[in-house]
mmCIF file of C-alpha atoms in Angstrom:
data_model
loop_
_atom_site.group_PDB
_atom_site.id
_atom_site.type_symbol
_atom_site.label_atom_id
_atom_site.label_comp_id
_atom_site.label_asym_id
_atom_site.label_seq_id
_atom_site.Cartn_x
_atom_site.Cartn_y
_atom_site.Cartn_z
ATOM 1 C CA UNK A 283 -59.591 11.054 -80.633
ATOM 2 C CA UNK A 284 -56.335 8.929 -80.965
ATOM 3 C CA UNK A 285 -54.335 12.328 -80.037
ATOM 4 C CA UNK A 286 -51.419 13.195 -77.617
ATOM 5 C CA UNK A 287 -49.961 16.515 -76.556
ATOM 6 C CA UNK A 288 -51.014 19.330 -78.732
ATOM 7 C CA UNK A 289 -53.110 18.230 -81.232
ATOM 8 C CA UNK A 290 -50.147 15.303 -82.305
ATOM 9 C CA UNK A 291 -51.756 12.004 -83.321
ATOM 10 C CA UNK A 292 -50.284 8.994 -80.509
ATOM 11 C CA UNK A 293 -47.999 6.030 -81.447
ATOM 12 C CA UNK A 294 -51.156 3.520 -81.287
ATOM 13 C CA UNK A 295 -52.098 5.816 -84.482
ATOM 14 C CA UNK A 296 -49.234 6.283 -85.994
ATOM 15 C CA UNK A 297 -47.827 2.865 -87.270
ATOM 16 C CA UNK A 298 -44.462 2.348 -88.433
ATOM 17 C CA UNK A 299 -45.333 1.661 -92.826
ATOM 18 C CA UNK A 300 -46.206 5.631 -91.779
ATOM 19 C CA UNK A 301 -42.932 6.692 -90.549
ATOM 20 C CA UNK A 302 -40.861 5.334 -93.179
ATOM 21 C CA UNK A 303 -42.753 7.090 -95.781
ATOM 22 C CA UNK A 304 -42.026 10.141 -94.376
ATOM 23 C CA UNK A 305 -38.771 9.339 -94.289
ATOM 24 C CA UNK A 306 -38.991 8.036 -97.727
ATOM 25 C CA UNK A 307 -40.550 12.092 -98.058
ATOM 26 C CA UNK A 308 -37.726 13.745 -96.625
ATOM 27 C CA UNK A 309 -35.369 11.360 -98.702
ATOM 28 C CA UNK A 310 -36.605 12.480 -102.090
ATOM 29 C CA UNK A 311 -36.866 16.403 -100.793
ATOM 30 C CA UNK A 312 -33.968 16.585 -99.521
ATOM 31 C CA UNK A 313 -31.117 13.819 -99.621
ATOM 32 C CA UNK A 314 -30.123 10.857 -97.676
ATOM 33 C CA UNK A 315 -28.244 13.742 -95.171
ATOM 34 C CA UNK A 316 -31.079 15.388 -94.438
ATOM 35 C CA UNK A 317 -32.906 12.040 -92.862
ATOM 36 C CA UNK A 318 -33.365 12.000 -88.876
ATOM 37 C CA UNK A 319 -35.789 10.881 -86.405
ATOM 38 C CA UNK A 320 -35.973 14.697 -85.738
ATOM 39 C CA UNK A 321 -36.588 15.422 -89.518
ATOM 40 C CA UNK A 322 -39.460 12.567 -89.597
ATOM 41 C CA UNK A 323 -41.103 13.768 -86.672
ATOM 42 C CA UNK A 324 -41.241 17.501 -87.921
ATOM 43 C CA UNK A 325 -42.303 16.074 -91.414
ATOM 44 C CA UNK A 326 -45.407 14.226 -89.334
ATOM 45 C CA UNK A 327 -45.558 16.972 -86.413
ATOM 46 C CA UNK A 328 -45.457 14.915 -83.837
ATOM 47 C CA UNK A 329 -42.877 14.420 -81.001
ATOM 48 C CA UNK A 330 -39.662 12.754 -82.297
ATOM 49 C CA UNK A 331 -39.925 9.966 -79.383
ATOM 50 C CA UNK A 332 -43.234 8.943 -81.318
ATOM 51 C CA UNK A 333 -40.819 7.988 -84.201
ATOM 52 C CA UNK A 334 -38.475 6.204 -81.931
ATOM 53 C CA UNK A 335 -41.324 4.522 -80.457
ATOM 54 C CA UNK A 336 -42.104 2.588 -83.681
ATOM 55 C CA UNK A 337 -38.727 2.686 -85.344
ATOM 56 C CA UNK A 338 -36.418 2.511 -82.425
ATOM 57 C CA UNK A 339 -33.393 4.098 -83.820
ATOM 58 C CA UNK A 340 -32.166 6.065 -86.514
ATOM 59 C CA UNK A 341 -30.041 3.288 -87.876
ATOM 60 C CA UNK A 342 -33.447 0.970 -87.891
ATOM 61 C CA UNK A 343 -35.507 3.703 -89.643
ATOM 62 C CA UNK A 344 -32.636 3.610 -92.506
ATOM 63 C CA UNK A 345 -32.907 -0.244 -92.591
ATOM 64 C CA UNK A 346 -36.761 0.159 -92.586
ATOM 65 C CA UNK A 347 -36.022 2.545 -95.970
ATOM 66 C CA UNK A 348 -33.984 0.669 -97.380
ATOM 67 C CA UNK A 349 -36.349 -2.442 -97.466
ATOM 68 C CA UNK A 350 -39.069 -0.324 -98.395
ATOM 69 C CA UNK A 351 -37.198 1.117 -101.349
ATOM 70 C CA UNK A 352 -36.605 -2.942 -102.253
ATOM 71 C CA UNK A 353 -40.451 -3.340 -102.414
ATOM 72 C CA UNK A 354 -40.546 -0.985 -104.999
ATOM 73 C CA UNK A 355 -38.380 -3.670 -107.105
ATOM 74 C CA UNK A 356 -40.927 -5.154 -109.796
ATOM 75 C CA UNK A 357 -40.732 -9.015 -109.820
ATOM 76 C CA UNK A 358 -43.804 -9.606 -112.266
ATOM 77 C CA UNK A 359 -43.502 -11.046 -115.947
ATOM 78 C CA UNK A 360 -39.487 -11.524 -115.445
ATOM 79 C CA UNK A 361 -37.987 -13.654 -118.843
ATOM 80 C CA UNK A 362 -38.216 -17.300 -118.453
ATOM 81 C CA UNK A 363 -34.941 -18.111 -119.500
ATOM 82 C CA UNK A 364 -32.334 -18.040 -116.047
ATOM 83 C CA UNK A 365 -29.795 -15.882 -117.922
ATOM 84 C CA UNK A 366 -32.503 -13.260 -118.894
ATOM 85 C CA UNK A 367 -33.864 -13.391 -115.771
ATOM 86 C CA UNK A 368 -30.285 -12.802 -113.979
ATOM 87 C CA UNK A 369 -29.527 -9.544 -116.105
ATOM 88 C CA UNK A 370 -33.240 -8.296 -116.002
ATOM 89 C CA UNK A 371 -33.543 -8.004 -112.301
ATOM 90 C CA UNK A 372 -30.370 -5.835 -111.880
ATOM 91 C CA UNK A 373 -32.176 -3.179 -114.154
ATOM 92 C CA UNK A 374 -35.327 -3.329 -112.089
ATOM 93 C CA UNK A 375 -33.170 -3.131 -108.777
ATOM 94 C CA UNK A 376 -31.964 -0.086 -110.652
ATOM 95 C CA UNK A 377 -35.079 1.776 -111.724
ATOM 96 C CA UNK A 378 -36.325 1.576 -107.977
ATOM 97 C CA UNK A 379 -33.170 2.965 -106.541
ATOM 98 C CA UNK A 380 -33.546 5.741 -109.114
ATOM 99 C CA UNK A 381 -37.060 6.026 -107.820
ATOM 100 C CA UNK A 382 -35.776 8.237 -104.705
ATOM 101 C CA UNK A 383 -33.152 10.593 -104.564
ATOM 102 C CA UNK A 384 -30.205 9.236 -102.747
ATOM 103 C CA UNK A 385 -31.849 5.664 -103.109
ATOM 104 C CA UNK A 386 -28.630 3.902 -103.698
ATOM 105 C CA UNK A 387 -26.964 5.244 -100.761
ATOM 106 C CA UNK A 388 -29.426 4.043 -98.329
ATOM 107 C CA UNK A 389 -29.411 0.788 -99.156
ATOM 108 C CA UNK A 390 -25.630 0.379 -99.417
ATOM 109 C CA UNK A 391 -25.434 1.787 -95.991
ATOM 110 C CA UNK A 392 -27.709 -1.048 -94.714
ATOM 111 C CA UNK A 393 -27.927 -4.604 -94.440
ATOM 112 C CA UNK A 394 -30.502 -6.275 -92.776
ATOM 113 C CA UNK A 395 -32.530 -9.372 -93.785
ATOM 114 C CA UNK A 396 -36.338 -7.739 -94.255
ATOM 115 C CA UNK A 397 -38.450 -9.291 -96.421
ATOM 116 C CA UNK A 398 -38.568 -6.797 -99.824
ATOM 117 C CA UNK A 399 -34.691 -7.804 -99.419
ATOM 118 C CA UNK A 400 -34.977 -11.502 -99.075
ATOM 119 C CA UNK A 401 -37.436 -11.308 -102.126
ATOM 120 C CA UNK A 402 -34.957 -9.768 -104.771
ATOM 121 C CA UNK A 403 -32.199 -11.588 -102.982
ATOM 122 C CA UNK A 404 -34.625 -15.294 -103.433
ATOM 123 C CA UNK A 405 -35.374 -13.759 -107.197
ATOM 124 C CA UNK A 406 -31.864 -13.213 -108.326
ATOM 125 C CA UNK A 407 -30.461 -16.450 -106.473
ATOM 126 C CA UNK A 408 -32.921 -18.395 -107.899
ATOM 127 C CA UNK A 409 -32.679 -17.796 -111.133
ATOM 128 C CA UNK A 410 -28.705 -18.471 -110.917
ATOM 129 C CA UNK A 411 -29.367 -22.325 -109.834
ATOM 130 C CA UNK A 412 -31.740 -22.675 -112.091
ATOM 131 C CA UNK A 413 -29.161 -22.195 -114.500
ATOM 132 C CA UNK A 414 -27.187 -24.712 -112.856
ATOM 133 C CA UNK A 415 -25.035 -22.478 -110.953
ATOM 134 C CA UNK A 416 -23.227 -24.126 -108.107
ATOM 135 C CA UNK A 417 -24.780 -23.032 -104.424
ATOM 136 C CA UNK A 418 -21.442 -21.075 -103.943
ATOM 137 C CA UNK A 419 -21.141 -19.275 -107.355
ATOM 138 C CA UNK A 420 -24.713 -18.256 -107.012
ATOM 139 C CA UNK A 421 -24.545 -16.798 -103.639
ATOM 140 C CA UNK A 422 -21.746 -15.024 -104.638
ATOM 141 C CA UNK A 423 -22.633 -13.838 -108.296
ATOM 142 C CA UNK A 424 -25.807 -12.812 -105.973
ATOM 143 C CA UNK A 425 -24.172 -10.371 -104.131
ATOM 144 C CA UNK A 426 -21.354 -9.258 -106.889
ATOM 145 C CA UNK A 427 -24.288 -8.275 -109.031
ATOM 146 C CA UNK A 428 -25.997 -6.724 -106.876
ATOM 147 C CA UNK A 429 -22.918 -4.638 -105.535
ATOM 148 C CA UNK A 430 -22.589 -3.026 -109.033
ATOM 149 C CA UNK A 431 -26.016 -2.072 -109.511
ATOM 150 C CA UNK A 432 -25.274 -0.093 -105.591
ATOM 151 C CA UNK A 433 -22.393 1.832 -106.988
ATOM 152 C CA UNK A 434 -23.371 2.460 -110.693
ATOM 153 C CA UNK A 435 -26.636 4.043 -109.454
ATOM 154 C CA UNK A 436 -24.441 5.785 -106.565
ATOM 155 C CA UNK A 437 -22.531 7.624 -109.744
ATOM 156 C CA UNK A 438 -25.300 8.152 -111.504
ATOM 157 C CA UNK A 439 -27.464 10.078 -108.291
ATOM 158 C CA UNK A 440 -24.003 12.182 -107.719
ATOM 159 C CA UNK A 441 -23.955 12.674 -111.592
ATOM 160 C CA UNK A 442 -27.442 14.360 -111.215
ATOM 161 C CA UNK A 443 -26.543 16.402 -108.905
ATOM 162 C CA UNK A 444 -23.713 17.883 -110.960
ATOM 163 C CA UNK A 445 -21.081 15.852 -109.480
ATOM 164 C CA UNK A 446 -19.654 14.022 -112.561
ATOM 165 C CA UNK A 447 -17.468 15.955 -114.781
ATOM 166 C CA UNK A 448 -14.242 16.048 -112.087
ATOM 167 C CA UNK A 449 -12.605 12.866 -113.432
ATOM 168 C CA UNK A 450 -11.996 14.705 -116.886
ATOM 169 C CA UNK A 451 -10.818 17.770 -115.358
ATOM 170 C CA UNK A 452 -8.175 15.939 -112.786
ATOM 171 C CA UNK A 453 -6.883 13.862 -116.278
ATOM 172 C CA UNK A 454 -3.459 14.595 -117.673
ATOM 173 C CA UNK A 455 -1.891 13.345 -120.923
ATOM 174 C CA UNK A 456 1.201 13.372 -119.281
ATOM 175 C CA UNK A 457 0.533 11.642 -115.749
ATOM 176 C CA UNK A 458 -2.498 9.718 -116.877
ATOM 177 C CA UNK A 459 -1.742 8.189 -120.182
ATOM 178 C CA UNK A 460 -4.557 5.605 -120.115
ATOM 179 C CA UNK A 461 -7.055 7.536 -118.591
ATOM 180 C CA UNK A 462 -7.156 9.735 -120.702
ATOM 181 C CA UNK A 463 -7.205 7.854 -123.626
ATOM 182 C CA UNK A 464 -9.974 6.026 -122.258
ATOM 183 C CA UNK A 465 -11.691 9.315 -120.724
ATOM 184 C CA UNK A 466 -14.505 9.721 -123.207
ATOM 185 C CA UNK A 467 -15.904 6.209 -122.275
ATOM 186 C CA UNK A 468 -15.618 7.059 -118.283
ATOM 187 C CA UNK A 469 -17.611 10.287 -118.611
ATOM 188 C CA UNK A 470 -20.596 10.408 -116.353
ATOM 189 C CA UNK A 471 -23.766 8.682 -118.286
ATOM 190 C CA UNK A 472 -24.633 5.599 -120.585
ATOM 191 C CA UNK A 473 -25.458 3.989 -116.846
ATOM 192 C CA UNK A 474 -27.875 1.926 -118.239
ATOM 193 C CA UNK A 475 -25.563 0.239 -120.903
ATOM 194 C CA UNK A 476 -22.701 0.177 -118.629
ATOM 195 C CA UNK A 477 -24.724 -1.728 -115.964
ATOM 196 C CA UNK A 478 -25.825 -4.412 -118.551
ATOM 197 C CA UNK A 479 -22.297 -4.712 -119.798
ATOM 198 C CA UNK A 480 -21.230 -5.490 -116.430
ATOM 199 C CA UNK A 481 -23.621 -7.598 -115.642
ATOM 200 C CA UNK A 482 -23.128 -9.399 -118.483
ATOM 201 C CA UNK A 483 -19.356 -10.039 -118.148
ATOM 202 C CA UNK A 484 -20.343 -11.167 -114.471
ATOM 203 C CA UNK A 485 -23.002 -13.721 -115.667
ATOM 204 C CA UNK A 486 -21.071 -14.985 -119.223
ATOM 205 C CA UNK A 487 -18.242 -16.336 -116.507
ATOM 206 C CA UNK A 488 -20.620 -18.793 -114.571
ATOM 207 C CA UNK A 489 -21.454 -21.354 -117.093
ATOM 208 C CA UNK A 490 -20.129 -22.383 -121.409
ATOM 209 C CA UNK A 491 -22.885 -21.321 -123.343
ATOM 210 C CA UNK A 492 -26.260 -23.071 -123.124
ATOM 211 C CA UNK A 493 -27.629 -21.219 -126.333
#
């Protein structure tokens, strides 16, 4: 009942939330790379056009991820106060991209207007004006924020996987004077504190202080 072909279940069965968890699956086994229509449909055994029959493309199925990975973002019991609020939601943006392996990368490589995105997007706007944040600032400081938290986490995923420690090998006193001074605070970790000292130089340059 409800199959096609050999034993494969039929589009009207298989609905779309489906195929981007399995996409979502082969993200976290094997890496943003490794994600295809083809690689869905194996991971669901059915025929890969059933895939493109809900997702349409491969670019769609990464936009589809990418919102889905937003959803994950917790928007519950966020501070009162618009300033907490501001830097709180950058480290919850965070956590969810860590969620998945490769998270970060799939949503930089998107942009599409789905609703998990409009929600953090509404959250962290929102909480800007309500600081009194000019429409423009706060549509900007939006995306600024937002752009850090993409390519902190993207460091931090390649400094799991044993990418981090070439900056301090390609470092010469000689050549690289202030690098290497500096090297020991560039070094692959702290992401959390480095992401809320970012975030707070971005959001101490809207507004004199309130408190």
């Amino acid at each position: 009942m409800g199959r096609t072909g050999a034993g494969r279940p039929s589009p009207a069965r298989l609905d779309r939330e489906a195929v981007v968890r399995a996409a979502l699956a082969v993200l976290d086994d094997a890496g943003a790379d490794a994600v295809s229509t083809r690689a869905v449909a194996a991971r669901l055994d059915v025929h890969m056009n059933t895939v493109l029959w809900h997702v349409k493309s491969k670019s769609r199925l990464r936009e589809l991820m990418a919102d889905a990975i937003l959803a994950e973002v917790d928007l519950d019991r966020l501070p009162e106060h618009w300033a907490d609020r501001a830097a709180e939601l950058p480290r919850r943006l965070r956590r969810a991209l860590l969620a998945h392996r490769d998270g970060a990368a799939v949503v930089t490589g998107t942009y599409a207007p789905e609703p998990a995105t409009l929600r953090f997007s509404e959250a962290l706007v929102a909480a800007l004006l309500a600081g009194g944040v000019d429409d423009h600032r706060a549509a900007w400081t939006a995306w600024t924020v937002t752009y850090l938290v993409l390519g902190l986490v993207q460091e931090e995923q390649a400094a799991t996987r044993g990418d981090g420690g070439r900056l301090a090998d390609a470092l010469t006193p000689d050549l690289h004077p202030a690098l290497h001074r500096t090297a020991h605070h560039l070094a692959p970790g702290s992401f959390a504190e480095r992401l809320d000292f970012g975030v707070g130089l971005v959001l101490a340059g809207l507004l004199p202080p309130t408190r």
